[in-house]
Coordinates of C-alpha atoms in Angstrom, one line a residue:
M1 CA 113.4 35.9 112.0
K2 CA 111.0 38.7 112.2
K3 CA 109.1 40.9 109.9
S4 CA 111.5 42.8 107.6
N5 CA 110.8 46.5 107.1
F6 CA 113.6 46.8 104.5
L7 CA 111.1 45.8 101.7
T8 CA 109.0 49.0 101.7
V9 CA 107.3 48.6 98.3
T10 CA 110.5 47.2 97.3
I11 CA 112.0 43.9 96.2
L12 CA 115.7 43.2 95.6
T13 CA 117.3 40.2 94.0
M14 CA 118.3 39.2 97.3
C15 CA 115.9 37.8 99.9
F16 CA 116.7 36.9 103.5
M17 CA 116.3 33.2 103.1
F18 CA 118.6 32.6 100.1
F19 CA 121.9 34.2 99.7
S20 CA 125.0 33.4 97.8
S21 CA 128.5 34.3 99.0
Y22 CA 128.8 35.7 95.4
L23 CA 127.2 38.9 96.8
F24 CA 130.1 39.5 99.2
T25 CA 132.6 39.8 96.4
Q26 CA 130.4 41.4 93.6
N27 CA 128.5 43.8 95.9
A28 CA 125.7 43.7 93.2
W29 CA 122.1 44.6 94.0
E30 CA 119.3 44.8 91.5
W31 CA 115.9 46.4 92.0
Q32 CA 113.1 44.0 91.3
N33 CA 110.1 46.2 92.4
P34 CA 109.6 48.9 91.4
L35 CA 111.7 49.1 88.1
P36 CA 114.2 50.4 87.1
Q37 CA 114.8 51.4 90.9
G38 CA 113.0 52.3 93.9
N39 CA 114.6 55.3 95.6
D40 CA 112.6 58.5 95.9
L41 CA 113.0 60.7 92.8
H42 CA 113.1 64.6 93.4
C43 CA 113.6 66.2 89.9
V44 CA 113.4 65.4 86.2
K45 CA 114.6 67.3 83.3
F46 CA 114.7 66.7 79.4
A47 CA 117.3 67.9 77.0
N48 CA 114.9 67.3 74.1
E49 CA 111.8 65.0 73.4
S50 CA 114.0 62.0 73.6
V51 CA 116.7 62.4 76.3
G52 CA 116.0 63.1 79.8
Y53 CA 117.5 62.6 83.3
A54 CA 115.9 62.1 86.8
V55 CA 117.6 62.3 90.1
G56 CA 116.8 61.1 93.6
N57 CA 118.0 59.6 97.0
V58 CA 121.3 57.9 97.6
G59 CA 122.9 59.4 94.5
T60 CA 120.3 58.0 92.0
I61 CA 120.5 59.1 88.4
I62 CA 118.3 57.5 85.7
K63 CA 118.4 58.4 81.9
T64 CA 116.0 57.8 79.2
T65 CA 116.8 58.1 75.5
D66 CA 113.5 57.1 74.1
G67 CA 111.1 59.8 75.5
G68 CA 110.6 58.1 78.9
E69 CA 109.6 54.7 77.7
N70 CA 112.6 53.1 79.2
W71 CA 115.0 54.2 81.9
I72 CA 118.6 53.2 82.6
V73 CA 120.3 53.6 86.1
Q74 CA 123.6 55.4 85.9
N75 CA 126.5 55.4 88.2
S76 CA 126.7 58.8 89.8
G77 CA 129.6 58.0 92.1
T78 CA 127.9 59.3 95.2
T79 CA 125.4 58.4 98.0
I80 CA 124.3 61.8 98.8
D81 CA 120.6 62.5 97.9
L82 CA 120.3 64.4 94.7
L83 CA 117.6 67.0 94.6
S84 CA 117.9 68.9 91.3
V85 CA 119.1 68.2 87.7
Y86 CA 119.6 70.5 84.7
A87 CA 120.4 69.3 81.2
V88 CA 122.1 71.8 79.1
D89 CA 121.9 69.5 76.2
E90 CA 121.7 65.7 75.9
N91 CA 125.4 65.3 76.9
I92 CA 126.1 68.1 79.3
V93 CA 124.0 67.7 82.6
Y94 CA 124.4 68.9 86.1
A95 CA 123.1 67.5 89.4
T96 CA 123.1 68.8 92.9
G97 CA 122.2 67.4 96.2
M98 CA 122.9 67.6 100.0
E99 CA 122.4 65.8 103.2
D100 CA 120.8 67.2 106.3
S101 CA 124.4 67.4 107.9
G102 CA 125.2 70.0 105.1
S103 CA 127.4 67.7 103.0
G104 CA 126.7 68.5 99.4
T105 CA 127.6 67.6 95.9
L106 CA 127.7 69.1 92.5
L107 CA 128.0 66.6 89.6
K108 CA 128.6 67.1 85.9
T109 CA 128.6 65.0 82.8
T110 CA 129.9 65.9 79.4
N111 CA 129.1 62.5 77.8
G112 CA 125.5 61.8 78.5
G113 CA 126.1 60.3 82.0
E114 CA 128.7 57.7 81.0
D115 CA 131.0 59.5 83.6
W116 CA 130.0 61.9 86.3
I117 CA 132.6 64.2 87.7
E118 CA 132.3 66.0 91.1
L119 CA 132.9 69.7 90.9
N120 CA 133.7 72.1 93.8
E121 CA 130.2 72.5 95.0
P122 CA 128.6 75.5 96.7
Y123 CA 127.5 75.0 100.3
K124 CA 124.1 73.0 100.8
P125 CA 123.3 73.1 96.9
R126 CA 119.5 72.8 96.5
S127 CA 118.4 73.7 93.1
I128 CA 120.4 74.5 89.7
F129 CA 119.5 76.4 86.6
F130 CA 121.4 77.3 83.5
T131 CA 120.6 80.2 81.1
N132 CA 123.3 79.2 78.5
P133 CA 126.0 76.5 78.4
E134 CA 128.4 78.8 80.3
T135 CA 126.2 80.6 82.8
G136 CA 124.4 78.9 85.7
Y137 CA 123.0 79.5 89.1
I138 CA 122.7 77.5 92.3
C139 CA 120.5 78.3 95.3
S140 CA 121.3 76.8 98.5
E141 CA 119.7 75.9 101.9
S142 CA 122.2 78.2 103.5
G143 CA 120.4 81.1 102.0
R144 CA 123.2 81.6 99.2
I145 CA 122.9 82.1 95.7
Y146 CA 125.9 81.2 93.5
K147 CA 126.7 81.9 89.9
T148 CA 129.1 80.5 87.3
I149 CA 130.2 81.8 83.9
D150 CA 132.6 79.1 83.1
S151 CA 130.4 75.9 82.9
G152 CA 130.5 75.1 86.5
E153 CA 134.3 75.1 87.0
S154 CA 134.0 78.0 89.5
W155 CA 131.3 79.6 91.5
T156 CA 130.8 83.0 93.0
E157 CA 128.4 83.8 95.6
V158 CA 126.1 86.7 94.6
N159 CA 123.6 86.9 97.4
Y160 CA 123.5 85.7 101.0
D161 CA 120.5 85.8 103.5
P162 CA 121.2 83.6 106.5
S163 CA 117.6 84.0 107.6
T164 CA 116.2 81.8 104.7
R165 CA 116.6 78.4 103.1
L166 CA 116.3 78.6 99.5
Q167 CA 114.7 75.8 97.6
C168 CA 114.2 76.5 93.9
I169 CA 115.8 78.9 91.3
Y170 CA 114.3 79.7 88.0
F171 CA 115.3 82.2 85.2
V172 CA 112.8 83.6 82.5
N173 CA 115.7 84.8 80.4
E174 CA 119.5 85.5 80.8
D175 CA 118.8 88.6 82.9
V176 CA 115.6 88.0 84.9
G177 CA 115.5 85.1 87.5
F178 CA 113.8 84.3 90.8
A179 CA 114.6 82.1 93.8
V180 CA 112.3 81.1 96.5
G181 CA 112.7 79.8 100.0
S182 CA 111.6 79.7 103.6
I183 CA 112.2 79.8 107.2
P184 CA 111.5 81.9 109.3
N185 CA 109.5 83.8 106.7
G186 CA 108.8 83.0 103.1
T187 CA 111.4 84.5 100.6
I188 CA 111.0 85.5 96.9
Y189 CA 114.2 87.0 95.4
K190 CA 114.4 88.6 92.0
T191 CA 117.2 89.8 89.6
I192 CA 117.1 91.7 86.6
D193 CA 120.7 92.0 86.0
A194 CA 121.8 88.4 85.4
G195 CA 122.1 87.6 89.2
E196 CA 124.4 90.4 90.1
T197 CA 122.0 91.9 92.5
W198 CA 119.0 90.4 94.1
F199 CA 115.9 92.0 96.0
D200 CA 113.2 90.5 98.1
I201 CA 109.7 90.9 96.4
N202 CA 107.7 88.8 98.9
D203 CA 104.9 90.3 101.0
Q204 CA 103.5 87.0 102.5
N205 CA 105.3 85.6 105.7
N206 CA 105.3 82.3 107.5
Y207 CA 105.2 80.2 104.4
W208 CA 107.6 77.6 102.9
Y209 CA 108.0 78.3 99.1
R210 CA 109.0 75.1 97.3
S211 CA 108.8 76.0 93.5
V212 CA 108.7 78.9 91.2
Y213 CA 107.8 79.3 87.5
F214 CA 107.4 82.2 85.2
T215 CA 105.8 82.2 81.8
S216 CA 107.1 85.7 80.9
V217 CA 109.0 88.5 82.7
D218 CA 105.7 89.7 84.1
T219 CA 103.6 86.6 84.7
G220 CA 104.8 84.0 87.3
Y221 CA 103.7 81.7 90.1
V222 CA 105.1 80.4 93.4
V223 CA 103.7 77.4 95.4
G224 CA 104.4 76.3 99.1
Y225 CA 102.8 75.6 102.4
G226 CA 102.2 77.0 105.7
V227 CA 101.2 75.8 109.1
Y228 CA 97.5 75.3 108.2
E229 CA 97.2 75.6 104.5
D230 CA 99.1 75.5 101.2
I231 CA 99.5 78.7 99.2
I232 CA 99.7 79.7 95.5
L233 CA 100.9 83.1 94.7
S234 CA 100.4 84.5 91.2
T235 CA 101.9 87.8 89.8
Y236 CA 101.0 89.5 86.5
N237 CA 103.5 92.5 86.9
G238 CA 106.8 90.9 87.7
G239 CA 106.4 90.4 91.4
D240 CA 105.3 93.9 92.3
D241 CA 101.8 92.6 93.3
W242 CA 100.8 89.0 94.2
T243 CA 97.4 87.3 94.3
V244 CA 97.1 84.8 96.9
Q245 CA 95.1 81.4 97.0
Y246 CA 94.8 79.1 99.7
P247 CA 93.9 75.6 98.4
E248 CA 93.2 72.6 100.7
E249 CA 96.2 71.0 102.4
L250 CA 97.7 69.0 99.5
N251 CA 101.4 69.3 100.3
L252 CA 102.2 71.2 97.1
K253 CA 105.6 70.7 95.7
S254 CA 106.2 71.7 92.2
I255 CA 104.8 73.8 89.5
E256 CA 105.1 74.1 85.7
F257 CA 103.2 75.8 82.8
V258 CA 102.9 74.3 79.2
N259 CA 101.7 77.6 77.7
Q260 CA 100.6 81.0 79.0
N261 CA 97.3 79.7 80.2
T262 CA 97.7 76.0 81.0
G263 CA 99.7 74.8 84.0
F264 CA 100.1 72.2 86.7
I265 CA 101.0 72.0 90.4
V266 CA 101.9 68.5 91.6
G267 CA 101.3 67.7 95.4
L268 CA 102.2 64.7 97.3
N269 CA 99.1 62.8 96.2
D270 CA 97.3 65.4 93.9
L271 CA 97.5 67.1 90.8
L272 CA 96.1 70.6 90.2
K273 CA 95.5 72.2 86.7
T274 CA 94.7 75.7 85.4
T275 CA 93.5 76.7 82.0
D276 CA 93.1 80.4 82.9
A277 CA 96.6 81.5 83.6
G278 CA 96.2 80.6 87.4
V279 CA 92.9 82.4 88.1
T280 CA 91.5 79.1 89.1
W281 CA 92.9 75.6 89.9
T282 CA 91.1 72.3 89.6
N283 CA 92.2 69.0 91.3
V284 CA 92.4 66.7 88.2
G285 CA 93.4 63.4 90.1
S286 CA 95.6 61.5 92.3
Y287 CA 98.7 61.8 90.3
G288 CA 101.0 63.0 93.1
G289 CA 104.8 63.3 93.3
N290 CA 107.7 65.5 94.0
Y291 CA 108.3 67.1 90.8
I292 CA 106.5 67.9 87.5
C293 CA 108.3 68.6 84.1
F294 CA 106.9 69.2 80.7
Q295 CA 109.2 68.9 77.6
N296 CA 106.4 70.4 75.3
Q297 CA 102.7 71.0 75.5
N298 CA 101.9 67.3 75.3
L299 CA 104.9 65.4 76.8
G300 CA 105.2 65.7 80.6
F301 CA 106.5 63.7 83.5
I302 CA 105.9 63.4 87.3
V303 CA 108.5 61.8 89.5
G304 CA 108.1 61.0 93.2
E305 CA 108.5 58.5 96.1
Y306 CA 109.9 54.9 95.5
G307 CA 111.1 55.6 92.1
K308 CA 107.7 56.7 90.7
I309 CA 107.6 57.9 87.1
M310 CA 104.4 59.0 85.3
E311 CA 104.0 60.2 81.8
T312 CA 101.6 62.1 79.9
T313 CA 101.5 62.4 76.0
D314 CA 98.3 64.4 75.8
G315 CA 99.1 67.5 77.7
G316 CA 98.0 66.0 81.1
V317 CA 94.7 64.6 80.3
N318 CA 95.9 61.1 81.0
W319 CA 98.9 59.9 82.9
N320 CA 100.5 56.4 82.8
Y321 CA 103.2 54.8 85.0
Q322 CA 106.5 54.3 83.3
N323 CA 108.1 52.4 86.2
L324 CA 107.1 48.8 86.5
T325 CA 105.4 47.9 89.8
V326 CA 104.2 44.7 91.1
T327 CA 102.6 46.3 94.1
D328 CA 102.4 49.6 96.0
S329 CA 101.9 48.0 99.3
K330 CA 104.7 48.0 102.1
L331 CA 106.3 44.6 102.3
N332 CA 107.6 43.4 105.6
S333 CA 109.0 39.8 105.2
G334 CA 110.6 37.5 102.6
C335 CA 111.2 33.8 102.6
F336 CA 112.9 31.4 100.0
P337 CA 112.1 27.8 100.9
I338 CA 114.2 26.6 97.8
S339 CA 116.6 28.5 95.6
N340 CA 114.2 29.9 92.9
T341 CA 110.9 30.0 94.7
G342 CA 110.3 32.8 97.2
Y343 CA 107.5 34.7 98.9
S344 CA 107.0 38.2 100.4
V345 CA 104.2 39.5 102.5
G346 CA 103.0 43.0 103.5
E347 CA 100.2 45.5 104.1
N348 CA 96.7 44.9 102.8
G349 CA 97.0 41.2 102.9
T350 CA 99.7 41.3 100.1
I351 CA 101.4 38.0 99.3
L352 CA 103.8 37.9 96.3
K353 CA 105.5 34.9 94.9
T354 CA 108.5 34.3 92.6
I355 CA 109.4 31.1 90.8
D356 CA 112.5 32.4 88.9
G357 CA 114.8 33.6 91.8
G358 CA 113.2 37.0 92.1
D359 CA 113.4 38.1 88.5
N360 CA 109.5 38.2 88.4
W361 CA 106.9 38.4 91.0
S362 CA 103.1 37.6 90.9
V363 CA 100.5 38.6 93.3
Q364 CA 98.7 35.8 95.3
S365 CA 95.2 35.9 96.6
S366 CA 95.4 35.8 100.6
G367 CA 91.8 36.2 101.2
T368 CA 92.5 38.9 103.8
N369 CA 93.1 42.7 104.1
S370 CA 95.1 42.3 107.3
Y371 CA 98.4 43.8 107.6
L372 CA 100.8 40.8 107.2
T373 CA 104.2 40.9 109.1
S374 CA 106.1 37.6 108.7
V375 CA 106.2 34.4 106.5
H376 CA 107.9 31.2 106.9
F377 CA 108.0 28.0 104.6
T378 CA 109.1 24.6 106.0
D379 CA 109.3 23.2 102.5
F380 CA 108.2 23.9 98.8
N381 CA 104.4 23.6 99.6
N382 CA 103.8 24.3 103.2
G383 CA 104.0 27.9 104.7
I384 CA 102.5 30.2 107.3
A385 CA 102.0 33.9 107.1
V386 CA 101.1 35.9 110.2
G387 CA 99.9 39.5 110.9
C388 CA 97.6 41.9 112.7
N389 CA 94.3 41.0 114.0
G390 CA 95.5 37.8 115.1
T391 CA 95.9 36.7 111.4
I392 CA 97.4 33.3 110.6
L393 CA 97.3 32.1 107.1
R394 CA 98.3 28.6 106.0
T395 CA 99.1 27.2 102.5
T396 CA 99.8 23.5 101.7
N397 CA 100.2 24.0 97.9
G398 CA 102.9 26.6 97.5
G399 CA 100.6 29.6 97.9
V400 CA 97.8 28.7 95.4
N401 CA 95.5 28.8 98.2
W402 CA 95.7 30.4 101.8
T403 CA 93.3 29.5 104.6
N404 CA 92.7 31.3 107.9
Q405 CA 93.6 29.4 111.1
V406 CA 92.2 30.2 114.3
S407 CA 94.8 32.1 116.5
G408 CA 92.7 32.8 119.6
T409 CA 94.1 36.4 119.7
S410 CA 93.2 39.7 118.2
G411 CA 96.6 41.4 118.5
C412 CA 99.3 41.7 116.1
L413 CA 101.5 38.8 115.4
N414 CA 104.9 39.9 114.5
S415 CA 107.1 37.0 113.7
V416 CA 106.6 33.3 112.8
F417 CA 109.3 30.5 112.8
F418 CA 109.3 26.8 112.4
S419 CA 111.9 24.4 113.8
D420 CA 110.8 21.5 111.8
S421 CA 107.8 20.7 109.6
D422 CA 105.5 20.3 112.5
I423 CA 106.6 22.7 115.3
G424 CA 106.3 26.3 115.0
Y425 CA 106.0 29.5 117.0
T426 CA 104.6 33.0 116.4
V427 CA 104.9 35.9 118.8
G428 CA 103.2 39.3 119.1
E429 CA 101.7 41.6 121.6
G430 CA 102.0 39.8 124.9
T431 CA 101.6 36.6 123.1
I432 CA 103.5 33.4 122.2
L433 CA 101.6 30.8 120.2
K434 CA 102.9 27.2 119.4
T435 CA 101.7 24.6 116.9
T436 CA 102.7 20.9 116.8
N437 CA 100.8 20.0 113.6
G438 CA 102.2 22.3 111.0
G439 CA 100.1 25.2 111.8
I440 CA 96.6 23.7 111.8
D441 CA 96.1 24.3 115.5
W442 CA 97.8 26.9 117.7
I443 CA 98.2 26.8 121.6
D444 CA 98.4 29.9 123.6
L445 CA 101.5 29.6 126.0
N446 CA 99.9 32.1 128.3
F447 CA 102.9 34.5 127.9
G448 CA 101.2 37.8 128.5
Y449 CA 104.2 40.2 128.8
G450 CA 105.4 43.0 126.7
S451 CA 105.5 43.1 122.9
L452 CA 107.5 40.5 121.3
T453 CA 108.9 41.3 117.8
S454 CA 110.8 38.3 116.7
V455 CA 111.4 34.6 117.5
Y456 CA 113.9 32.0 116.4
F457 CA 114.6 28.3 117.3
I458 CA 117.9 26.5 117.1
N459 CA 116.2 23.2 117.5
N460 CA 112.9 21.9 118.8
D461 CA 113.9 22.7 122.4
I462 CA 116.1 25.8 122.4
G463 CA 114.6 29.1 121.2
V464 CA 114.8 32.8 121.8
A465 CA 112.2 35.5 121.6
V466 CA 112.8 39.2 121.8
G467 CA 110.9 42.5 122.0
Y468 CA 110.3 45.2 124.6
Y469 CA 107.9 46.6 127.1
H470 CA 106.9 50.2 127.8
I471 CA 108.1 51.9 130.9
I472 CA 107.0 55.6 130.8
N473 CA 106.5 58.1 128.0
E474 CA 109.0 57.3 125.2
F475 CA 111.1 54.9 127.4
F476 CA 111.3 51.1 126.7
N477 CA 113.2 48.2 128.1
G478 CA 114.3 45.4 125.8
L479 CA 113.2 42.0 126.5
I480 CA 115.0 38.6 125.8
F481 CA 113.4 35.3 126.5
R482 CA 114.9 31.9 126.1
T483 CA 113.5 28.5 126.4
N484 CA 115.3 25.0 126.8
D485 CA 112.1 23.1 126.8
G486 CA 110.2 24.0 123.6
G487 CA 108.5 26.9 125.1
S488 CA 107.0 25.3 128.2
N489 CA 109.3 27.6 130.4
W490 CA 111.0 30.9 129.5
I491 CA 114.0 32.7 131.3
A492 CA 113.8 36.3 131.0
D493 CA 116.5 39.0 130.6
T494 CA 116.1 42.7 130.3
I495 CA 118.1 45.2 128.3
P496 CA 117.7 48.8 129.6
D497 CA 116.5 51.5 127.4
K498 CA 116.5 49.7 124.2
K499 CA 113.7 48.2 122.0
L500 CA 114.9 44.9 120.6
K501 CA 113.6 44.1 117.1
T502 CA 115.0 40.9 115.6
V503 CA 116.9 37.6 116.5
I504 CA 118.7 35.1 114.5
F505 CA 121.3 32.3 114.9
S506 CA 124.1 32.0 112.3
S507 CA 125.0 28.6 113.7
N508 CA 123.9 26.3 116.5
A509 CA 125.9 28.4 118.9
V510 CA 126.3 31.8 117.4
G511 CA 123.3 34.3 117.6
F512 CA 122.5 38.0 117.0
I513 CA 119.9 40.4 118.3
G514 CA 119.3 43.8 116.6
G515 CA 117.4 46.7 118.2
E516 CA 117.0 50.4 117.9
D517 CA 119.7 52.9 117.2
G518 CA 121.8 50.2 115.6
F519 CA 122.2 48.2 118.7
I520 CA 123.6 44.6 118.2
L521 CA 124.1 41.8 120.7
K522 CA 125.9 38.6 120.1
S523 CA 125.9 35.2 121.8
T524 CA 128.2 32.4 121.3
D525 CA 126.6 29.9 123.7
Q526 CA 123.1 29.3 122.1
G527 CA 121.7 32.5 123.7
E528 CA 122.6 31.9 127.3
H529 CA 124.6 35.0 127.5
W530 CA 124.6 38.0 125.2
E531 CA 127.3 40.7 124.7
E532 CA 127.1 44.1 123.0
I533 CA 128.8 44.6 119.8
M534 CA 130.4 48.0 119.5
W535 CA 130.8 49.3 116.0
P536 CA 131.7 52.6 114.6
L537 CA 128.6 54.1 113.3
N538 CA 126.4 56.5 115.4
T539 CA 123.0 56.1 113.9
E540 CA 119.4 56.8 114.5
Y541 CA 118.4 53.7 112.3
D542 CA 117.0 50.5 114.0
I543 CA 118.4 47.0 113.1
E544 CA 115.2 45.3 111.8
D545 CA 116.5 42.0 110.3
F546 CA 119.5 39.8 109.8
Y547 CA 120.6 37.3 107.4
F548 CA 123.8 35.1 107.7
L549 CA 125.6 33.1 105.0
D550 CA 127.6 31.3 107.7
E551 CA 128.6 31.8 111.3
N552 CA 130.4 35.2 110.5
Q553 CA 129.3 36.4 107.1
G554 CA 126.0 38.3 107.2
Y555 CA 123.8 41.4 106.5
A556 CA 121.7 43.6 108.7
V557 CA 118.8 45.8 107.4
M558 CA 118.4 49.2 109.2
N559 CA 115.3 51.3 109.0
N560 CA 114.0 54.4 110.4
D561 CA 110.2 54.9 110.2
Y562 CA 110.4 58.6 111.6
I563 CA 112.6 60.0 108.9
S564 CA 110.6 62.4 106.6
S565 CA 109.7 60.8 103.3
H566 CA 112.2 62.8 101.2
L567 CA 115.1 60.9 102.7
N568 CA 116.1 57.4 102.1
N569 CA 115.1 55.6 105.3
T570 CA 116.6 52.2 104.6
K571 CA 120.2 51.1 105.0
L572 CA 122.2 47.9 104.8
L573 CA 125.1 46.7 106.9
K574 CA 127.6 43.8 106.0
T575 CA 129.9 41.9 108.2
T576 CA 132.5 39.3 107.2
D577 CA 133.6 38.5 110.8
G578 CA 130.5 38.7 113.0
F579 CA 131.9 41.8 114.8
E580 CA 132.8 44.7 112.4
W581 CA 130.0 46.1 110.3
E582 CA 130.3 48.3 107.3
M583 CA 127.5 50.2 105.3
E584 CA 126.4 49.1 101.9
Y585 CA 124.1 51.2 99.7
L586 CA 121.1 49.9 97.9

């Protein structure tokens, strides 16, 4: 097996060395880090000081009934990314979302989220706001604004500008509202007749406006970004004139005021505050996220990537995490040597251990800051972790202590695998190393070719390593190397135009190789020959790792490191026959 990118600051109660066939029938996955879940959150709204809702990627909806102390994951019934939520009261709540393809959803609950029903949604719904229980508005990335007067049962298009992508809608009262957007030019729309007519009041071009907030019909603010800097707009006459500020590039995303003078803007990694009605803004700390919301002058929340929830109870002076996080580091590989004891490794030398089947994880001292990519245990006590800068760590006491071993290379090692307690291999950038004494000493097999990403041995003699080599520009050829003599000699095969990422054998004869764009190869003769498996998903996601319960039943983890952070970039495939694969959602 190789490094496993599916664990990006995330641990699930499955780990790829310890599965039960129970999972195939129950389809049950539980977040372990962070809690209560780890999908990106995009919006949070409170109905009162106790009851609130937050929404995010892959149909995520979470609810609190105790002012944010605890959050419960609800079943939304959708896997579409949810971008906006509005709580009319603690029981009646709406959520909207969309995918890049344009598929959208509008959800409503009338019983506090016990059941969510899908309404006939407007096209590409982005942001939702209600001015009373019957009257609501949605702005869409198609440049449309919709209105309902029957509690969401039907929607009427009240404005359309195909040249803009609207991002946020906000009403000061039942008559006066604003919607902001972008592309190709920044857009600020205003209505003074309850959404019946809209007019553009913006005089700044080439900016992407993300959020709008008005403290009165005259005083309001818009935040966004341009090519070279962020932008904050302030108006004190209802949008007739705007004061422009250009803060440093902070990727500003959301704005909210707690009173006429005090307001906050949250960026990806920073929080700005004003106490003089937006005349000046001060960076008050690295409390970043996607959205900020205050229920009153004291109680506020920030939500963001990987399920991040932060709460303030003193008006933004102090912020505390509400989600439970063992680590913020990206995790790359997991290994369970026995049923309840497991390990996971990742960036910044992170090593985690569980002794209760993944319910709880503790941080171990690795003694390094190197990026760790792969871990393998041969029994309860003995394990090896590898990573960049030629890092090889060895433990003989179940991870209590880890010692650096001499690797003889300064390159990245991407995968480690042991065929028995003594014989093991690690592969990396033009490198294959072998040990015959449990990882104490490593021999360079003088490979010197391509970038190897994964290695797996069926027994002490027969093994397969995969990877790729660079041809020109963005083009690569996949590499498959097979040995029959314990690594003394390797037979090479090339797969055109594909990076190969991982290899595993589900039995002594049957093996699988995964690569970019969902590419899967299968062998039924111990890796001597490989055949491409065709399956009906056209994807830009790469196969990063496999785990099989038996010869045919298994999972594949897919990842796309290039997808922007506001989208879910990890997916899971399942097969019950070794040929057909179907999508599962985490």
